[in-house]
PDB file of C-alpha atoms and ligand atoms in Angstrom:
ATOM      1  CA  MET Y   1      -0.717 -59.092  40.331  1.00  0.00           C
ATOM      2  CA  LYS Y   2      -1.986 -58.896  43.925  1.00  0.00           C
ATOM      3  CA  PRO Y   3      -3.765 -55.894  45.442  1.00  0.00           C
ATOM      4  CA  VAL Y   4      -1.864 -54.024  48.127  1.00  0.00           C
ATOM      5  CA  LYS Y   5      -3.619 -52.461  51.128  1.00  0.00           C
ATOM      6  CA  SER Y   6      -2.281 -49.279  52.619  1.00  0.00           C
ATOM      7  CA  PRO Y   7      -1.346 -49.893  56.252  1.00  0.00           C
ATOM      8  CA  TYR Y   8      -2.883 -46.573  57.312  1.00  0.00           C
ATOM      9  CA  ILE Y   9      -5.022 -44.873  54.630  1.00  0.00           C
ATOM     10  CA  ARG Y  10      -8.669 -45.836  55.189  1.00  0.00           C
ATOM     11  CA  ARG Y  11     -10.436 -43.410  52.867  1.00  0.00           C
ATOM     12  CA  GLN Y  12      -9.660 -41.346  49.826  1.00  0.00           C
ATOM     13  CA  LEU Y  13     -11.393 -38.209  48.600  1.00  0.00           C
ATOM     14  CA  LEU Y  14     -10.989 -37.829  44.872  1.00  0.00           C
ATOM     15  CA  VAL Y  15     -11.569 -34.260  43.700  1.00  0.00           C
ATOM     16  CA  CYS Y  16     -12.033 -33.986  39.952  1.00  0.00           C
ATOM     17  CA  PHE Y  17      -9.465 -31.634  38.454  1.00  0.00           C
ATOM     18  CA  ASN Y  18     -10.309 -32.133  34.814  1.00  0.00           C
ATOM     19  CA  SER Y  19     -10.095 -28.920  32.771  1.00  0.00           C
ATOM     20  CA  ARG Y  20     -11.627 -28.711  29.340  1.00  0.00           C
ATOM     21  CA  ASP Y  21     -11.125 -25.943  26.873  1.00  0.00           C
ATOM     22  CA  PRO Y  22     -14.191 -23.691  27.327  1.00  0.00           C
ATOM     23  CA  SER Y  23     -14.651 -23.708  23.546  1.00  0.00           C
ATOM     24  CA  THR Y  24     -15.871 -27.329  23.845  1.00  0.00           C
ATOM     25  CA  GLY Y  25     -19.044 -26.047  25.516  1.00  0.00           C
ATOM     26  CA  LYS Y  26     -18.797 -28.817  28.134  1.00  0.00           C
ATOM     27  CA  PRO Y  27     -18.364 -28.014  31.817  1.00  0.00           C
ATOM     28  CA  SER Y  28     -15.317 -29.158  33.724  1.00  0.00           C
ATOM     29  CA  CYS Y  29     -14.516 -29.167  37.418  1.00  0.00           C
ATOM     30  CA  GLY Y  30     -11.034 -27.772  36.947  1.00  0.00           C
ATOM     31  CA  MET Y  31     -12.501 -24.655  35.345  1.00  0.00           C
ATOM     32  CA  ASN Y  32     -15.097 -24.391  38.145  1.00  0.00           C
ATOM     33  CA  GLY Y  33     -12.664 -23.923  41.040  1.00  0.00           C
ATOM     34  CA  ALA Y  34     -11.757 -27.496  41.980  1.00  0.00           C
ATOM     35  CA  ALA Y  35      -8.318 -26.374  43.208  1.00  0.00           C
ATOM     36  CA  GLN Y  36      -9.918 -24.159  45.851  1.00  0.00           C
ATOM     37  CA  LEU Y  37     -12.010 -27.059  47.184  1.00  0.00           C
ATOM     38  CA  ARG Y  38      -9.084 -29.505  47.064  1.00  0.00           C
ATOM     39  CA  ASP Y  39      -6.872 -27.064  48.989  1.00  0.00           C
ATOM     40  CA  TYR Y  40      -9.555 -26.552  51.647  1.00  0.00           C
ATOM     41  CA  LEU Y  41     -10.088 -30.290  52.055  1.00  0.00           C
ATOM     42  CA  LYS Y  42      -6.356 -31.000  52.345  1.00  0.00           C
ATOM     43  CA  LYS Y  43      -5.869 -28.209  54.887  1.00  0.00           C
ATOM     44  CA  THR Y  44      -8.859 -29.296  56.976  1.00  0.00           C
ATOM     45  CA  VAL Y  45      -7.922 -32.984  56.946  1.00  0.00           C
ATOM     46  CA  LYS Y  46      -4.491 -32.010  58.302  1.00  0.00           C
ATOM     47  CA  GLU Y  47      -5.870 -29.572  60.899  1.00  0.00           C
ATOM     48  CA  ARG Y  48      -8.338 -32.141  62.253  1.00  0.00           C
ATOM     49  CA  GLY Y  49      -5.723 -34.831  62.670  1.00  0.00           C
ATOM     50  CA  LEU Y  50      -7.152 -37.009  59.905  1.00  0.00           C
ATOM     51  CA  LYS Y  51      -3.984 -37.025  57.845  1.00  0.00           C
ATOM     52  CA  GLY Y  52      -2.685 -40.555  57.844  1.00  0.00           C
ATOM     53  CA  GLU Y  53      -6.201 -42.029  57.599  1.00  0.00           C
ATOM     54  CA  VAL Y  54      -7.589 -39.892  54.814  1.00  0.00           C
ATOM     55  CA  ILE Y  55      -5.928 -38.770  51.627  1.00  0.00           C
ATOM     56  CA  VAL Y  56      -7.266 -35.993  49.367  1.00  0.00           C
ATOM     57  CA  THR Y  57      -6.271 -36.424  45.760  1.00  0.00           C
ATOM     58  CA  GLY Y  58      -6.957 -34.555  42.553  1.00  0.00           C
ATOM     59  CA  THR Y  59      -8.170 -36.832  39.798  1.00  0.00           C
ATOM     60  CA  GLY Y  60      -9.403 -36.802  36.235  1.00  0.00           C
ATOM     61  CA  CYS Y  61     -12.997 -36.679  35.022  1.00  0.00           C
ATOM     62  CA  LEU Y  62     -15.425 -38.752  37.113  1.00  0.00           C
ATOM     63  CA  ASP Y  63     -17.939 -38.590  34.263  1.00  0.00           C
ATOM     64  CA  ILE Y  64     -20.623 -36.654  36.139  1.00  0.00           C
ATOM     65  CA  CYS Y  65     -19.404 -33.210  35.045  1.00  0.00           C
ATOM     66  CA  PRO Y  66     -21.464 -30.553  36.848  1.00  0.00           C
ATOM     67  CA  ALA Y  67     -22.233 -27.180  35.261  1.00  0.00           C
ATOM     68  CA  HIS Y  68     -21.128 -25.506  38.521  1.00  0.00           C
ATOM     69  CA  GLY Y  69     -18.753 -26.710  41.234  1.00  0.00           C
ATOM     70  CA  CYS Y  70     -16.982 -30.017  40.993  1.00  0.00           C
ATOM     71  CA  ALA Y  71     -17.365 -33.749  41.461  1.00  0.00           C
ATOM     72  CA  VAL Y  72     -15.950 -35.493  44.521  1.00  0.00           C
ATOM     73  CA  ALA Y  73     -15.799 -39.234  45.110  1.00  0.00           C
ATOM     74  CA  PHE Y  74     -15.356 -40.951  48.467  1.00  0.00           C
ATOM     75  CA  GLN Y  75     -13.489 -44.240  48.242  1.00  0.00           C
ATOM     76  CA  PRO Y  76     -13.849 -47.022  49.135  1.00  0.00           C
ATOM     77  CA  ASP Y  77     -17.428 -45.909  49.916  1.00  0.00           C
ATOM     78  CA  GLY Y  78     -18.255 -45.427  46.241  1.00  0.00           C
ATOM     79  CA  GLU Y  79     -20.223 -42.226  46.967  1.00  0.00           C
ATOM     80  CA  PHE Y  80     -20.162 -39.311  44.540  1.00  0.00           C
ATOM     81  CA  PHE Y  81     -21.020 -35.693  45.337  1.00  0.00           C
ATOM     82  CA  LEU Y  82     -21.511 -32.635  43.174  1.00  0.00           C
ATOM     83  CA  SER Y  83     -20.133 -29.911  45.397  1.00  0.00           C
ATOM     84  CA  ASP Y  84     -19.764 -26.166  45.371  1.00  0.00           C
ATOM     85  CA  THR Y  85     -16.149 -25.117  45.754  1.00  0.00           C
ATOM     86  CA  THR Y  86     -16.762 -22.897  48.794  1.00  0.00           C
ATOM     87  CA  GLU Y  87     -15.313 -23.577  52.232  1.00  0.00           C
ATOM     88  CA  GLN Y  88     -18.869 -24.182  53.482  1.00  0.00           C
ATOM     89  CA  ALA Y  89     -19.341 -26.949  50.931  1.00  0.00           C
ATOM     90  CA  GLY Y  90     -15.931 -28.348  51.858  1.00  0.00           C
ATOM     91  CA  GLU Y  91     -17.002 -28.385  55.494  1.00  0.00           C
ATOM     92  CA  GLU Y  92     -20.108 -30.388  54.586  1.00  0.00           C
ATOM     93  CA  LEU Y  93     -17.884 -32.946  52.851  1.00  0.00           C
ATOM     94  CA  ILE Y  94     -15.615 -33.142  55.906  1.00  0.00           C
ATOM     95  CA  LEU Y  95     -18.644 -33.652  58.163  1.00  0.00           C
ATOM     96  CA  HIS Y  96     -19.825 -36.455  55.897  1.00  0.00           C
ATOM     97  CA  LEU Y  97     -16.343 -37.934  56.029  1.00  0.00           C
ATOM     98  CA  THR Y  98     -16.272 -37.959  59.830  1.00  0.00           C
ATOM     99  CA  ARG Y  99     -19.847 -39.108  60.457  1.00  0.00           C
TER     100      ARG Y  99
HETATM  101  S1  FES R   1     -14.993 -32.756  34.520  1.00  0.00           S
HETATM  102 FE1  FES R   1     -15.258 -33.272  36.610  1.00  0.00          FE
HETATM  103  S2  FES R   1     -16.537 -34.983  36.578  1.00  0.00           S
HETATM  104 FE2  FES R   1     -16.139 -34.557  34.523  1.00  0.00          FE
END
C-alpha cells in the first residue's frame, strides 16, 4: 500500500472527542466540552479562509486525557495541546496554527 497525499490539506487539527462513562473515574475530553471547541475551530477556520488547507476533525483518545478541557493534536507537526474549551482558548490554537 502506498501513502496518498492530499492535494490541498496541509494541516489537520485533531480534537479528542472521547467520552467515558463518568463512573469510570477517568476524565475524558468529550465530557469536558470538546464539541464546543471543535465547533469554534471549524467555524473560525472557515471564516479566516483556511478551509481547504486545514481540516478540523474529531478523534478518539489521544492518551493524554486532561482533567479539564480537551486534548488537541496538530498534524503533521506532531504537537499536542491540552486546551480549555472556551473561544479564547480556541483563538490561541488558531493563532498557533497561523504563526
Ligand atoms: S479522553 Fe481525550 S485524550 Fe484521552
